């Protein structure tokens, strides 16, 4: 609509980045948005006013960025992800804004304390772990590179659960993050799309006599409503859009119930549909095949595609330019339903011929695989698909039919191979393999670290690679240095900037210029002091939260990530017990004092992982309560690991534990964050650890354990975990103590399942074979720690060589290899 004429007053309380402008703006929002005067305002009122004042400063750039995209009609990138693990809102925004100093000045003059803002800051925990945090880092990099990119996801009302530790056990409580409102999002009730479910298909003949299918008699339909969140680039003019969908009930009633006269029940049934966006599934690397999850996936995919097509159609009358203007990246196979959904729209609604529609789809979609764990590869039973999405199932069958025809041409008389390639798994339960669908329907498939991409080509998707060798790529994951160095480690960031300038914030390769300074005694001393201060900060947090005092001179040995058997927190826990026993047996020993810090959530239904948490806490209680080992060994489990906690744990780490069973961790990004902050890594040759080793040099990292190939070998050639138990007295003693209830006097048998997994059920994650190598390598760690100068040099070398792990590099790779656009 035409713009009403404006009076010529450029400076309003909504813009201006000086501290006076900000103060005026905050005051105005307190009055006119929160309806408060200063004396009666609560900390939440003040938080909201500050948030709105900051948001105002983004709005102008947000509108003009979006306007520019509409004007110029560039190729747009759509990042579809079930998870965006953004972390704290306000502190996140401040990282990228160019008026931070003025902002702090304004707060100071208004008498608003940072702590009161922090307490009220919103933690957007809309993700489980690595995959969701990666999506958030990528949004940051895409905006910083000025790319016309959009994130699409779900506005879960409950994000990842809040983890409490009660008697050493994980207890989950709901993360009701929206309870105080969310000043950062703009609800857009006018961007609302219907999403259908259930029903049946009806076959017919179109005007040209061609057979057509129609999806009819759907019920429990729901509306997807947009909530927009601004994503600013770093110190630039770009503000991109993260659009999250919330489920809203339709206006229609359940007519049967309504006609029966039960109005109240009819209304309440309507509202049940809103459960679709209620809660994030808290499973990392595991898929349970639940109907609600399938509905969530379709809900967000359907709404996103309707929105993408609406935007495309504003400037294009036909679909001929679609794949030149639209790139859709599928963050894992979770959004793979977008492929049959686009086909349905093009074929059923827009009456495009199948072949044309398929060409458009394949050229539009690209797929990132994040895992090789079989339990994490999504499958949906045909029974469920037929019920919830009957038309999509038909389309998937048609895709499969055509695809297998092509595959049979390439591999005639090889029905075994055809079975493995098929999108449909026949046994044990007839199911649709979503990763296979994602590969067939995409022009590009990538793994997230070199080893992982190689494993995809040689093992997991081998037959696909043979069929489509050009489709496969590697794009090693990355992290944004704006959050994971500049913001979380201001002291180190300042030291680096003083030394090599500020360019590293947008070009992480510049950190290499730090290398000559390893010879500079004064620089090394400052580097060490910064680490010491970060350790002190971490120790303060732990003291406040857990009343455990850490020796700041001890080696801070840190393992933070989701709790999973393949990540082998158990290996580190066993090592803690072995260290304890050494100290008890030789009280006069003078080892390197060590503080072992764990944090991470376990999926609520994952019993073994939860038992590992209990074990760590039991070991911690015993060790921390023992006066014999005081100041020499401490074990801590920090509850409720999230982005905020990562921001103070990671800078304080001396040693980064990256000990997954080789061949299991697709990439890892915690490994990059800790190395960037100057921790040395102890790790297996797994995921991105290998590339970290290549970057920092093998003398500056502690590698141990079986290689991925050797792990494979133990599977084909046999593996006897008991051999290691019997031949290593230290390991035997450790396992016996755990088994015999030494750490759980009240429940002597509680840890039996962990012991059984190792000794009876074949130690599936090869903990025992790697124990000795791990323990020996830890001795090397201690030796090095006794030489602080050499340690510091290696710490600098680690940080200086992290350039390639910036998410800016990853995004540039996506632009070049997959999206075919220039940043
Ligand atoms: C954001 C910012 C707003 C803009 C809108 C565009 O909410 O200024 O108008 O995005 O949305 P689309 O029309 O591109 O979906």
PDB file of N, CA, C and O and ligand atoms in Angstrom, residues 62-63 66 70 188 191 228 241 243 310-311 314, ligand 1:
ATOM      1  N   UNK A  62      16.425  -4.341   9.305  1.00  0.00           N
ATOM      2  CA  UNK A  62      15.670  -5.556   8.997  1.00  0.00           C
ATOM      3  C   UNK A  62      14.745  -5.283   7.815  1.00  0.00           C
ATOM      4  O   UNK A  62      14.728  -5.996   6.822  1.00  0.00           O
ATOM      5  N   UNK A  63      14.003  -4.174   7.947  1.00  0.00           N
ATOM      6  CA  UNK A  63      13.068  -3.828   6.873  1.00  0.00           C
ATOM      7  C   UNK A  63      13.824  -3.570   5.575  1.00  0.00           C
ATOM      8  O   UNK A  63      13.456  -4.079   4.507  1.00  0.00           O
ATOM      9  N   UNK A  66      15.166  -6.775   3.969  1.00  0.00           N
ATOM     10  CA  UNK A  66      14.116  -7.581   3.342  1.00  0.00           C
ATOM     11  C   UNK A  66      13.600  -6.883   2.082  1.00  0.00           C
ATOM     12  O   UNK A  66      13.307  -7.520   1.075  1.00  0.00           O
ATOM     13  N   UNK A  70      13.536  -8.133  -1.859  1.00  0.00           N
ATOM     14  CA  UNK A  70      12.359  -8.092  -2.743  1.00  0.00           C
ATOM     15  C   UNK A  70      12.664  -7.353  -4.044  1.00  0.00           C
ATOM     16  O   UNK A  70      12.271  -7.777  -5.118  1.00  0.00           O
ATOM     17  N   UNK A 188       3.240 -12.768  13.282  1.00  0.00           N
ATOM     18  CA  UNK A 188       2.678 -12.295  12.008  1.00  0.00           C
ATOM     19  C   UNK A 188       1.420 -13.086  11.693  1.00  0.00           C
ATOM     20  O   UNK A 188       1.444 -14.018  10.892  1.00  0.00           O
ATOM     21  N   UNK A 191       0.610 -13.961   8.184  1.00  0.00           N
ATOM     22  CA  UNK A 191       1.324 -15.030   7.477  1.00  0.00           C
ATOM     23  C   UNK A 191       0.909 -16.336   8.122  1.00  0.00           C
ATOM     24  O   UNK A 191       1.546 -16.814   9.049  1.00  0.00           O
ATOM     25  N   UNK A 228       8.510 -14.024  13.492  1.00  0.00           N
ATOM     26  CA  UNK A 228       9.784 -13.629  12.884  1.00  0.00           C
ATOM     27  C   UNK A 228      10.775 -13.152  13.938  1.00  0.00           C
ATOM     28  O   UNK A 228      10.421 -12.379  14.844  1.00  0.00           O
ATOM     29  N   UNK A 241      16.085 -13.053   8.402  1.00  0.00           N
ATOM     30  CA  UNK A 241      14.872 -13.444   9.099  1.00  0.00           C
ATOM     31  C   UNK A 241      14.925 -14.915   9.496  1.00  0.00           C
ATOM     32  O   UNK A 241      15.232 -15.766   8.662  1.00  0.00           O
ATOM     33  N   UNK A 243      12.255 -17.472  10.611  1.00  0.00           N
ATOM     34  CA  UNK A 243      10.792 -17.573  10.714  1.00  0.00           C
ATOM     35  C   UNK A 243      10.432 -18.913  11.352  1.00  0.00           C
ATOM     36  O   UNK A 243      10.745 -19.977  10.795  1.00  0.00           O
ATOM     37  N   UNK A 310       4.969 -18.542  -2.054  1.00  0.00           N
ATOM     38  CA  UNK A 310       4.301 -17.232  -2.067  1.00  0.00           C
ATOM     39  C   UNK A 310       5.307 -16.132  -2.415  1.00  0.00           C
ATOM     40  O   UNK A 310       5.061 -15.276  -3.271  1.00  0.00           O
ATOM     41  N   UNK A 311       6.476 -16.191  -1.800  1.00  0.00           N
ATOM     42  CA  UNK A 311       7.481 -15.155  -2.029  1.00  0.00           C
ATOM     43  C   UNK A 311       7.994 -15.225  -3.473  1.00  0.00           C
ATOM     44  O   UNK A 311       8.149 -14.219  -4.140  1.00  0.00           O
ATOM     45  N   UNK A 314       5.680 -13.746  -6.062  1.00  0.00           N
ATOM     46  CA  UNK A 314       5.533 -12.287  -6.121  1.00  0.00           C
ATOM     47  C   UNK A 314       6.256 -11.718  -7.333  1.00  0.00           C
ATOM     48  O   UNK A 314       5.888 -10.671  -7.845  1.00  0.00           O
TER      49      UNK A 314
HETATM   50  C1  LIG B   1      10.446  -9.625   8.445  1.00  0.00           C
HETATM   51  C2  LIG B   1      10.782  -8.160   8.483  1.00  0.00           C
HETATM   52  C3  LIG B   1       9.706  -7.378   7.765  1.00  0.00           C
HETATM   53  C4  LIG B   1       9.494  -7.913   6.382  1.00  0.00           C
HETATM   54  C5  LIG B   1       9.194  -9.385   6.420  1.00  0.00           C
HETATM   55  C6  LIG B   1       9.181  -9.902   5.009  1.00  0.00           C
HETATM   56  O1  LIG B   1       9.336  -9.872   9.254  1.00  0.00           O
HETATM   57  O2  LIG B   1      10.097  -6.038   7.657  1.00  0.00           O
HETATM   58  O3  LIG B   1       8.423  -7.223   5.775  1.00  0.00           O
HETATM   59  O4  LIG B   1      10.210 -10.057   7.123  1.00  0.00           O
HETATM   60  O5  LIG B   1       8.657 -11.180   4.987  1.00  0.00           O
HETATM   61  P1  LIG B   1       8.386 -11.887   3.595  1.00  0.00           P
HETATM   62  O6  LIG B   1       7.364 -11.109   2.870  1.00  0.00           O
HETATM   63  O7  LIG B   1       9.695 -11.943   2.885  1.00  0.00           O
HETATM   64  O8  LIG B   1       7.909 -13.235   3.990  1.00  0.00           O
END
